[in-house]
Short mmCIF file of C-alpha atoms and ligand atoms in Angstrom, two decimals:
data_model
loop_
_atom_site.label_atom_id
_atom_site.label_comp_id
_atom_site.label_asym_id
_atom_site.label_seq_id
_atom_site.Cartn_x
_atom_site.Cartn_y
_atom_site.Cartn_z
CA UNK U 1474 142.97 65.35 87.26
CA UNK U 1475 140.01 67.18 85.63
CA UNK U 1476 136.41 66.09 86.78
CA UNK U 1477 134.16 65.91 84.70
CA UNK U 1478 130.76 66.98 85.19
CA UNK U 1479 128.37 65.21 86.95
CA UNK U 1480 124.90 66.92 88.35
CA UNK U 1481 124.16 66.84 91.79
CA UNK U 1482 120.41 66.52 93.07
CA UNK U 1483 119.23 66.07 96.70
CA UNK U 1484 116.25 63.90 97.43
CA UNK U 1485 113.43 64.73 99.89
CA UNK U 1486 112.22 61.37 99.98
CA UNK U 1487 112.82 57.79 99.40
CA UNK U 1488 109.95 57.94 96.59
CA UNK U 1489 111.97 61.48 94.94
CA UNK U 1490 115.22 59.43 94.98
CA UNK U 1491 113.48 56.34 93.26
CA UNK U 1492 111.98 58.40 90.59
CA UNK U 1493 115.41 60.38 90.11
CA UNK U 1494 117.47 56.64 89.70
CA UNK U 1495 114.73 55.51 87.15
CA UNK U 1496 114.53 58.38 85.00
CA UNK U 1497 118.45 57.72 83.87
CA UNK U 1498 120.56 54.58 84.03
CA UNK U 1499 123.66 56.42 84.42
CA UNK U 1500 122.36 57.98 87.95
CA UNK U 1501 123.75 56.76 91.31
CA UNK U 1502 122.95 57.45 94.73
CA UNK U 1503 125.12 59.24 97.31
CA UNK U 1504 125.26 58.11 101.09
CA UNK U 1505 128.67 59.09 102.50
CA UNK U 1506 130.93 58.81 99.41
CA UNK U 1507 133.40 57.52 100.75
CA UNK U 1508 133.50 54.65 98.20
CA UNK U 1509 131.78 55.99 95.28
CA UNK U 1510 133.22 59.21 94.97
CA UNK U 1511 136.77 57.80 95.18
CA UNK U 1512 136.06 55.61 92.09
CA UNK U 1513 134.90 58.51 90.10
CA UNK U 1514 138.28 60.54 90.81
CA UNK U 1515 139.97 57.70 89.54
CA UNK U 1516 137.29 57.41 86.73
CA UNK U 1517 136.23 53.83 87.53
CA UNK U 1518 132.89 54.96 87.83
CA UNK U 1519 130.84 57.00 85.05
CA UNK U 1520 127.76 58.86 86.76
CA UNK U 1521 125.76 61.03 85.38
CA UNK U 1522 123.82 62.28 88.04
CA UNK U 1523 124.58 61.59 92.08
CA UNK U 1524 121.13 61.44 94.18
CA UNK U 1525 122.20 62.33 97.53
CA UNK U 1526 120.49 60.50 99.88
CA UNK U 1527 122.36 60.61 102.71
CA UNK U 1528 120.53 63.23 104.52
CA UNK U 1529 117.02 61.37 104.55
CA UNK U 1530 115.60 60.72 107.93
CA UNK U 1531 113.70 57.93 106.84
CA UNK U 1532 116.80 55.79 105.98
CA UNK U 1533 118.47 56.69 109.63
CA UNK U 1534 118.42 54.95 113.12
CA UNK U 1535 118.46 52.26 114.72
CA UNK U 1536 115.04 50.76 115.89
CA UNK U 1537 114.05 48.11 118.60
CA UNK U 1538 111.08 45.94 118.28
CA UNK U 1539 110.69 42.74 120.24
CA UNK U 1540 111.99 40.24 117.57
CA UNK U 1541 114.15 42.49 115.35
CA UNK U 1542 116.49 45.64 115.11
CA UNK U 1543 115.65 47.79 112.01
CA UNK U 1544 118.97 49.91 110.72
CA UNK U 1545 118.41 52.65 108.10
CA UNK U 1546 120.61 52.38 105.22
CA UNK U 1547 122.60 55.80 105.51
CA UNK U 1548 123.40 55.40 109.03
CA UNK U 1549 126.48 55.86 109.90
CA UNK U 1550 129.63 53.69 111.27
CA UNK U 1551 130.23 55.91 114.20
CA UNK U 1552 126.36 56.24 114.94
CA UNK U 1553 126.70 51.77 114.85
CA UNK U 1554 129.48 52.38 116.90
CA UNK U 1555 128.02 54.48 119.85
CA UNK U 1556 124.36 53.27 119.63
CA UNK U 1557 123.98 51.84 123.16
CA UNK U 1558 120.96 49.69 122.68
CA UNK U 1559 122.72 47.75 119.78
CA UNK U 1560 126.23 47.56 122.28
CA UNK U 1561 123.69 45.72 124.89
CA UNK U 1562 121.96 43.20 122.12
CA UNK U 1563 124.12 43.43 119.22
CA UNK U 1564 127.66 43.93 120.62
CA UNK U 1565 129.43 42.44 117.13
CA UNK U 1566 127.98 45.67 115.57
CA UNK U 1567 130.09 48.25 117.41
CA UNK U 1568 133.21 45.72 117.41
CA UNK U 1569 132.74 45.60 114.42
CA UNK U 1570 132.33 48.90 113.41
CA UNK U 1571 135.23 50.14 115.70
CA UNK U 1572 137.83 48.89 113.81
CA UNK U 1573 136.61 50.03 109.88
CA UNK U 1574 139.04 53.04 108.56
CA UNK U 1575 139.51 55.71 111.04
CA UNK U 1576 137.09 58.37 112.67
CA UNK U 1577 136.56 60.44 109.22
CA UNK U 1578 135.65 57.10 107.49
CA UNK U 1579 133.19 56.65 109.81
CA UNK U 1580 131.58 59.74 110.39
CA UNK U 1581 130.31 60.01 106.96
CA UNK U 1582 130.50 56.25 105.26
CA UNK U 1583 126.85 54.54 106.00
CA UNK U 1584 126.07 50.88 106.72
CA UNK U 1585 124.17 50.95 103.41
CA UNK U 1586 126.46 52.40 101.53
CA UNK U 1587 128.89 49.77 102.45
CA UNK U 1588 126.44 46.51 101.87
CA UNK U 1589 125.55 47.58 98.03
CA UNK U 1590 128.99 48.65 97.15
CA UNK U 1591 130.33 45.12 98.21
CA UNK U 1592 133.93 45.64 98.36
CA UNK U 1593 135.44 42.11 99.23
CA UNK U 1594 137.80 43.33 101.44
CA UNK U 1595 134.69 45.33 103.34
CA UNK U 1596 133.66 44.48 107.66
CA UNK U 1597 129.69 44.93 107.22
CA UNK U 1598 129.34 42.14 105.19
CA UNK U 1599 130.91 39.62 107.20
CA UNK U 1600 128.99 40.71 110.44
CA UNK U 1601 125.51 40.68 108.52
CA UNK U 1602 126.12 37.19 107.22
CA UNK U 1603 127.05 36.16 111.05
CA UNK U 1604 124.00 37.70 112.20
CA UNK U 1605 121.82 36.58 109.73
CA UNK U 1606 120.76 39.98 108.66
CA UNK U 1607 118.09 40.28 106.06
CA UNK U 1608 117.96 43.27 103.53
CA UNK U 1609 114.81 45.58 102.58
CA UNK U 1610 115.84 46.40 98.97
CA UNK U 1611 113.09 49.21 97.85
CA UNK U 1612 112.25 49.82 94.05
CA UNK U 1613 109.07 52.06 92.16
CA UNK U 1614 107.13 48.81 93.20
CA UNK U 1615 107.39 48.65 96.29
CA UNK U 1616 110.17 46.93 98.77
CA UNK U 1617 111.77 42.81 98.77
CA UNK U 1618 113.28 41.69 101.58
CA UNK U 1619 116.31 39.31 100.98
CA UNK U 1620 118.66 37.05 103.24
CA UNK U 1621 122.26 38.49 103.49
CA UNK U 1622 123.72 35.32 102.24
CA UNK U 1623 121.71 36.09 98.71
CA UNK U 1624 122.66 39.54 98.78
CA UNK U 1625 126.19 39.60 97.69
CA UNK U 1626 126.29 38.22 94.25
CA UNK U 1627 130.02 39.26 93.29
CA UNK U 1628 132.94 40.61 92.98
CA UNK U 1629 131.75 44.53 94.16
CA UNK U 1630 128.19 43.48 93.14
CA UNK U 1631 125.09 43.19 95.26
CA UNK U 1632 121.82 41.80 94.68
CA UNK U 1633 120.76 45.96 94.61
CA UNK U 1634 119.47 46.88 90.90
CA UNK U 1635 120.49 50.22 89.41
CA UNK U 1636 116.82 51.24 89.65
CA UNK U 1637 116.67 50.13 93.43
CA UNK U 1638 117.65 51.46 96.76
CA UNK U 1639 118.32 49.45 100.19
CA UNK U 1640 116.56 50.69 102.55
CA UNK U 1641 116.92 48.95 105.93
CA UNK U 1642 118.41 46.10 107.29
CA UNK U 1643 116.51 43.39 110.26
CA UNK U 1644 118.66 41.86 112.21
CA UNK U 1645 116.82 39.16 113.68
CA UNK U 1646 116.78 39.04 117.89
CA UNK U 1647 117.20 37.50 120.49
CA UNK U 1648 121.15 37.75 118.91
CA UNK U 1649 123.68 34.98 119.34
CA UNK U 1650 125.22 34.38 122.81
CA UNK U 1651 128.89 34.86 122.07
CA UNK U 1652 130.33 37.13 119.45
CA UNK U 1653 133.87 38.29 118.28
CA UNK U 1654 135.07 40.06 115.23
CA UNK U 1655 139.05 39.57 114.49
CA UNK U 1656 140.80 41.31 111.58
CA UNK U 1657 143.82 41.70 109.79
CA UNK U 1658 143.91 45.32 108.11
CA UNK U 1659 145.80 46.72 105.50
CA UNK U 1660 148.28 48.71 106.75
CA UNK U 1661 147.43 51.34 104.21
CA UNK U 1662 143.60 51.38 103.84
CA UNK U 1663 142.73 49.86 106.70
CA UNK U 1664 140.35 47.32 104.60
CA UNK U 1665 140.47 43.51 105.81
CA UNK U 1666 143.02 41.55 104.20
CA UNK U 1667 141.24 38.72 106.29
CA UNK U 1668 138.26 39.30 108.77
CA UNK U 1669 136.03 36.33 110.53
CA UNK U 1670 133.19 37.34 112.38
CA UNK U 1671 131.67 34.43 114.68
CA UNK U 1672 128.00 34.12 116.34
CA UNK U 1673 127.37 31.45 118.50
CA UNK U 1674 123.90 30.21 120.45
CA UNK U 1675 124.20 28.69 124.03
CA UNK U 1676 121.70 26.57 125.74
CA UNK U 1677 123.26 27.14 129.32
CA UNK U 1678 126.26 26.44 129.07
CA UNK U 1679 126.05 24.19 126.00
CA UNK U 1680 126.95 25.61 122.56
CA UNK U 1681 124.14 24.92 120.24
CA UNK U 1682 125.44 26.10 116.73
CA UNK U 1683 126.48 29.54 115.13
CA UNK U 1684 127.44 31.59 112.05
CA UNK U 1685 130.60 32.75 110.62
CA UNK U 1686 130.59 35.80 108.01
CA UNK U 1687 134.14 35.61 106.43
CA UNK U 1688 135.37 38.77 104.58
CA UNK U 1689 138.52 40.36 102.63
CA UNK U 1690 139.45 36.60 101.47
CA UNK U 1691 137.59 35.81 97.92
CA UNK U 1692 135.56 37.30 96.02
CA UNK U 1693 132.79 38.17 97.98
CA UNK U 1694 131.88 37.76 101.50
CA UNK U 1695 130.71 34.32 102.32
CA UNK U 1696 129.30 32.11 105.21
CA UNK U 1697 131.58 29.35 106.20
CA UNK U 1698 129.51 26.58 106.14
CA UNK U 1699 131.99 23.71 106.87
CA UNK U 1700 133.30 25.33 109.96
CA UNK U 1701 129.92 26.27 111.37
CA UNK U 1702 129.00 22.22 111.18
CA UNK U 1703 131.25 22.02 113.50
CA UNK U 1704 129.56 24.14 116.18
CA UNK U 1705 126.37 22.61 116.24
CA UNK U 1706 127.68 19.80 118.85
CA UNK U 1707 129.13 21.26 121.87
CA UNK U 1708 131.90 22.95 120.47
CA UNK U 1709 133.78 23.96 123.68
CA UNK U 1710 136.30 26.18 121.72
CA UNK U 1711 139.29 23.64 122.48
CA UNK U 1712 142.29 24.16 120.43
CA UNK U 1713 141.94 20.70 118.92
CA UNK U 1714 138.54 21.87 117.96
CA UNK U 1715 139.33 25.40 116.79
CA UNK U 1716 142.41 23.67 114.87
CA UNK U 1717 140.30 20.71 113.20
CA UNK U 1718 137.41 23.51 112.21
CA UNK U 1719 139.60 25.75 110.79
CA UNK U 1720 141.62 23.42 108.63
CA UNK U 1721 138.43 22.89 106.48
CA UNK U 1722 136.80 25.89 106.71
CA UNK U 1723 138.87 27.19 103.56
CA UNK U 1724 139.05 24.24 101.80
CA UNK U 1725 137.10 24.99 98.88
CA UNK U 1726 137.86 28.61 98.83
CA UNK U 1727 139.34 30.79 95.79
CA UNK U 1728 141.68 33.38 97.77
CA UNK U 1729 142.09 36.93 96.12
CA UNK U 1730 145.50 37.88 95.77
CA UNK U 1731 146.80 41.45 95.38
CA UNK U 1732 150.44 43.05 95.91
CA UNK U 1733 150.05 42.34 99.69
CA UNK U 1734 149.13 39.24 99.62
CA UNK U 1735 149.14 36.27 97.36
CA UNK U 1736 146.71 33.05 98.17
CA UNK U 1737 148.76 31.29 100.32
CA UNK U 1738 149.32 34.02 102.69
CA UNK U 1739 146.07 35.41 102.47
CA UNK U 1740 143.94 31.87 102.95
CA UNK U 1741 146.88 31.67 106.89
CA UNK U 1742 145.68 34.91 107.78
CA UNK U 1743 141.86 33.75 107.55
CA UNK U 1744 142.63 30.27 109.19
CA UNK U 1745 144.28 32.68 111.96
CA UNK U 1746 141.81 35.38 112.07
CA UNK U 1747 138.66 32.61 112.45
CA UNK U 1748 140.45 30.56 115.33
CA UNK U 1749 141.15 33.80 117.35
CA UNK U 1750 137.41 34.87 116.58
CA UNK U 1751 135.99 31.45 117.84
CA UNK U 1752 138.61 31.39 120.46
CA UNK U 1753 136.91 35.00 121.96
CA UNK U 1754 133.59 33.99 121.44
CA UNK U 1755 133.77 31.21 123.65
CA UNK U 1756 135.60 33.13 126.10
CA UNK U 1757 133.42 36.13 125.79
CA UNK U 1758 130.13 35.03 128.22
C1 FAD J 262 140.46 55.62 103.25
C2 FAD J 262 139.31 54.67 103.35
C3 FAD J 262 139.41 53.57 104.17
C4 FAD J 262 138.34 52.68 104.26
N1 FAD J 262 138.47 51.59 105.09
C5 FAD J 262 137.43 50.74 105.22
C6 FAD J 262 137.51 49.63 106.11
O1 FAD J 262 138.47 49.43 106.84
N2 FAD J 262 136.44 48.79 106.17
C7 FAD J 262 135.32 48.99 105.42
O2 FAD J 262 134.39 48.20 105.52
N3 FAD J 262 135.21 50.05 104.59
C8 FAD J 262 136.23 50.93 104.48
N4 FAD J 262 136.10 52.00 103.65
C9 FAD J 262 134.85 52.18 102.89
C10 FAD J 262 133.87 53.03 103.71
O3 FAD J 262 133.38 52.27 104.78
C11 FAD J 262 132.70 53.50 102.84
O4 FAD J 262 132.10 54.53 103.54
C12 FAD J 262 131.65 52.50 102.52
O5 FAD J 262 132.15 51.35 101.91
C13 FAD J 262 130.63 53.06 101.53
O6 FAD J 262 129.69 53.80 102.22
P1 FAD J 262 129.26 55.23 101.73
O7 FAD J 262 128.10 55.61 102.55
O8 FAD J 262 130.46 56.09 101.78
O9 FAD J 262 128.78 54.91 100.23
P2 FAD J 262 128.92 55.74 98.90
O10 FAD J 262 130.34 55.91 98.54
O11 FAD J 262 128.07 56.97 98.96
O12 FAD J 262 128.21 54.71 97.91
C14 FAD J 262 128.82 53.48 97.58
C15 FAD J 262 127.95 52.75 96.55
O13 FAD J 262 126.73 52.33 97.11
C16 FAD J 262 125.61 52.95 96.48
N5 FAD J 262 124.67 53.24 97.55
C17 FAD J 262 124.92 53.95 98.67
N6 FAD J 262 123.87 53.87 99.50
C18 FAD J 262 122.94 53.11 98.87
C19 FAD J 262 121.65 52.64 99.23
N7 FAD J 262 121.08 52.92 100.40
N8 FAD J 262 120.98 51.85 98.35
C20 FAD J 262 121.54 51.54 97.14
N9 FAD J 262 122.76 51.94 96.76
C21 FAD J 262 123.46 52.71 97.63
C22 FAD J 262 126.17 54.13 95.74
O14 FAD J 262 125.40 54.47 94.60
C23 FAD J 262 127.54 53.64 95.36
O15 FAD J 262 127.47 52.83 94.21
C24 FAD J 262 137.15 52.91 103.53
C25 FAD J 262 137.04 54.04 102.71
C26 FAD J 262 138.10 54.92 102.62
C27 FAD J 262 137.95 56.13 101.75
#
């Protein structure tokens, strides 16, 4: 194939990368690449200029305050993966992040990256909807912060404007109680072909309620809202339970269907996926 040309800058600052993206509509940041610069081989993408921003300290690390955990937009998987702080209060994040791609993937692909591209079939999204992440989008006028269930606003589209930037992402603590991330990758990419990520609250022993992030199944990620009524009164993770929940949890979903799988197929393997996640989370203590 024969690239075309595309100029590459390198931003010093959040500000210098903000200027760059609103100086030219056809400009587009640069965390890892590992999505973006596969669409423009294929030519899906037309770019004009790439802002690289994945070098910028400001939008790396993962912080700790009392009531939240603040993760910088270009960090990576692997750094999500090893952070030890975020294994002892956010443990879904490293599951999670242990089973996207393979170690090149996530040496270089970012968190960030991953929530604004939106891919359907993507793991980030699911967890941040279980853990009721909210998402510091940052523009010329200054930054918005946004609730992960009104970030992802379609097919491969986020609530990010071309003139924007996500900057961090809160994740609100004390976390849930119980957590478990089950997926069903595709042999080839590794993408979900169906992912469930489940977040449940204890009062003792008592289950109180949770969240469920569903991925790789429609369109875009989405909350399961039917299923997590059924936590909120002392779900004890029976399989009558987990059986009765899941049967409605899909019941009003459009499945996406590819050359692997068509609906059908592809609505079982997230009715399988969510009962093993809510089956570990209960076990999980
Ligand atoms: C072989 C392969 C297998 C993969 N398997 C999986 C998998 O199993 N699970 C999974 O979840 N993902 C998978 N991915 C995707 C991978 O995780 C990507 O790294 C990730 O989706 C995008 O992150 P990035 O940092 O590489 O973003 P980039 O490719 O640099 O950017 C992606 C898009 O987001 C924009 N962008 C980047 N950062 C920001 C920001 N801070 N603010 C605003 N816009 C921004 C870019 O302009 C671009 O439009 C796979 C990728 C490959 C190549």
């Amino acid at each position: 194939m024969i690239p075309y040309a595309v100029e590459y800058l390198r931003a010093t600052n959040v500000a210098h990368a903000l200027a760059m993206l609103a100086s030219d509509s056809e400009a587009r940041l640069l965390a890892g690449g590992h999505s973006l610069i596969p669409l423009m081989k294929l030519r899906l993408a037309s770019v004009s200029r790439l802002i690289d921003i994945g070098g910028l300290p400001e939008l790396h690390g993962i912080a700790v305050h009392p009531d939240h955990i603040a993760i910088g937009a270009a960090t990576t998987h692997a750094e999500l993966g090893s952070h030890p702080r975020l294994a002892e209060f956010l443990p879904l994040i490293p599951q999670a992040a242990g089973v996207i791609a393979d170690p090149t993937v996530r040496n270089r692909g970012t968190i960030g990256g991953s929530l604004v591209h939106a891919d359907p079939s993507a793991d980030w999204p699911a967890v941040m909807l279980a853990l009721d992440a909210r998402m510091e989008i940052t523009g010329v006028a200054g930054p918005r912060v946004i609730p992960a269930d009104e970030f992802f606003v379609g097919f491969m589209s986020s609530a990010v404007q071309q003139d924007e930037m996500l900057t961090r992402i809160f994740i609100p603590l004390p976390g849930p109680d119980r957590v478990a991330y089950r997926k069903f990758r595709h042999p080839a990419s590794g993408y979900a072909v169906a992912a469930a990520a489940v977040a449940l609250r204890y009062a003792g022993n008592r289950c109180t309620g949770g969240m469920i992030g569903v991925t790789g199944v429609a369109e875009t990620a989405f909350r399961a809202h039917t299923a997590e009524a059924g936590l909120a009164s002392g779900f004890t993770g029976s399989a009558e339970e987990i059986g009765r929940l899941v049967e409605t949890a899909f019941a009003d979903v459009t499945p996406l269907e590819d050359g692997f799988a068509d609906g059908v197929y592809r609505l079982q393997l997230a009715r399988v996926m969510l009962s093993r996640a809510l089956a570990d989370a209960v076990r999980h203590a």
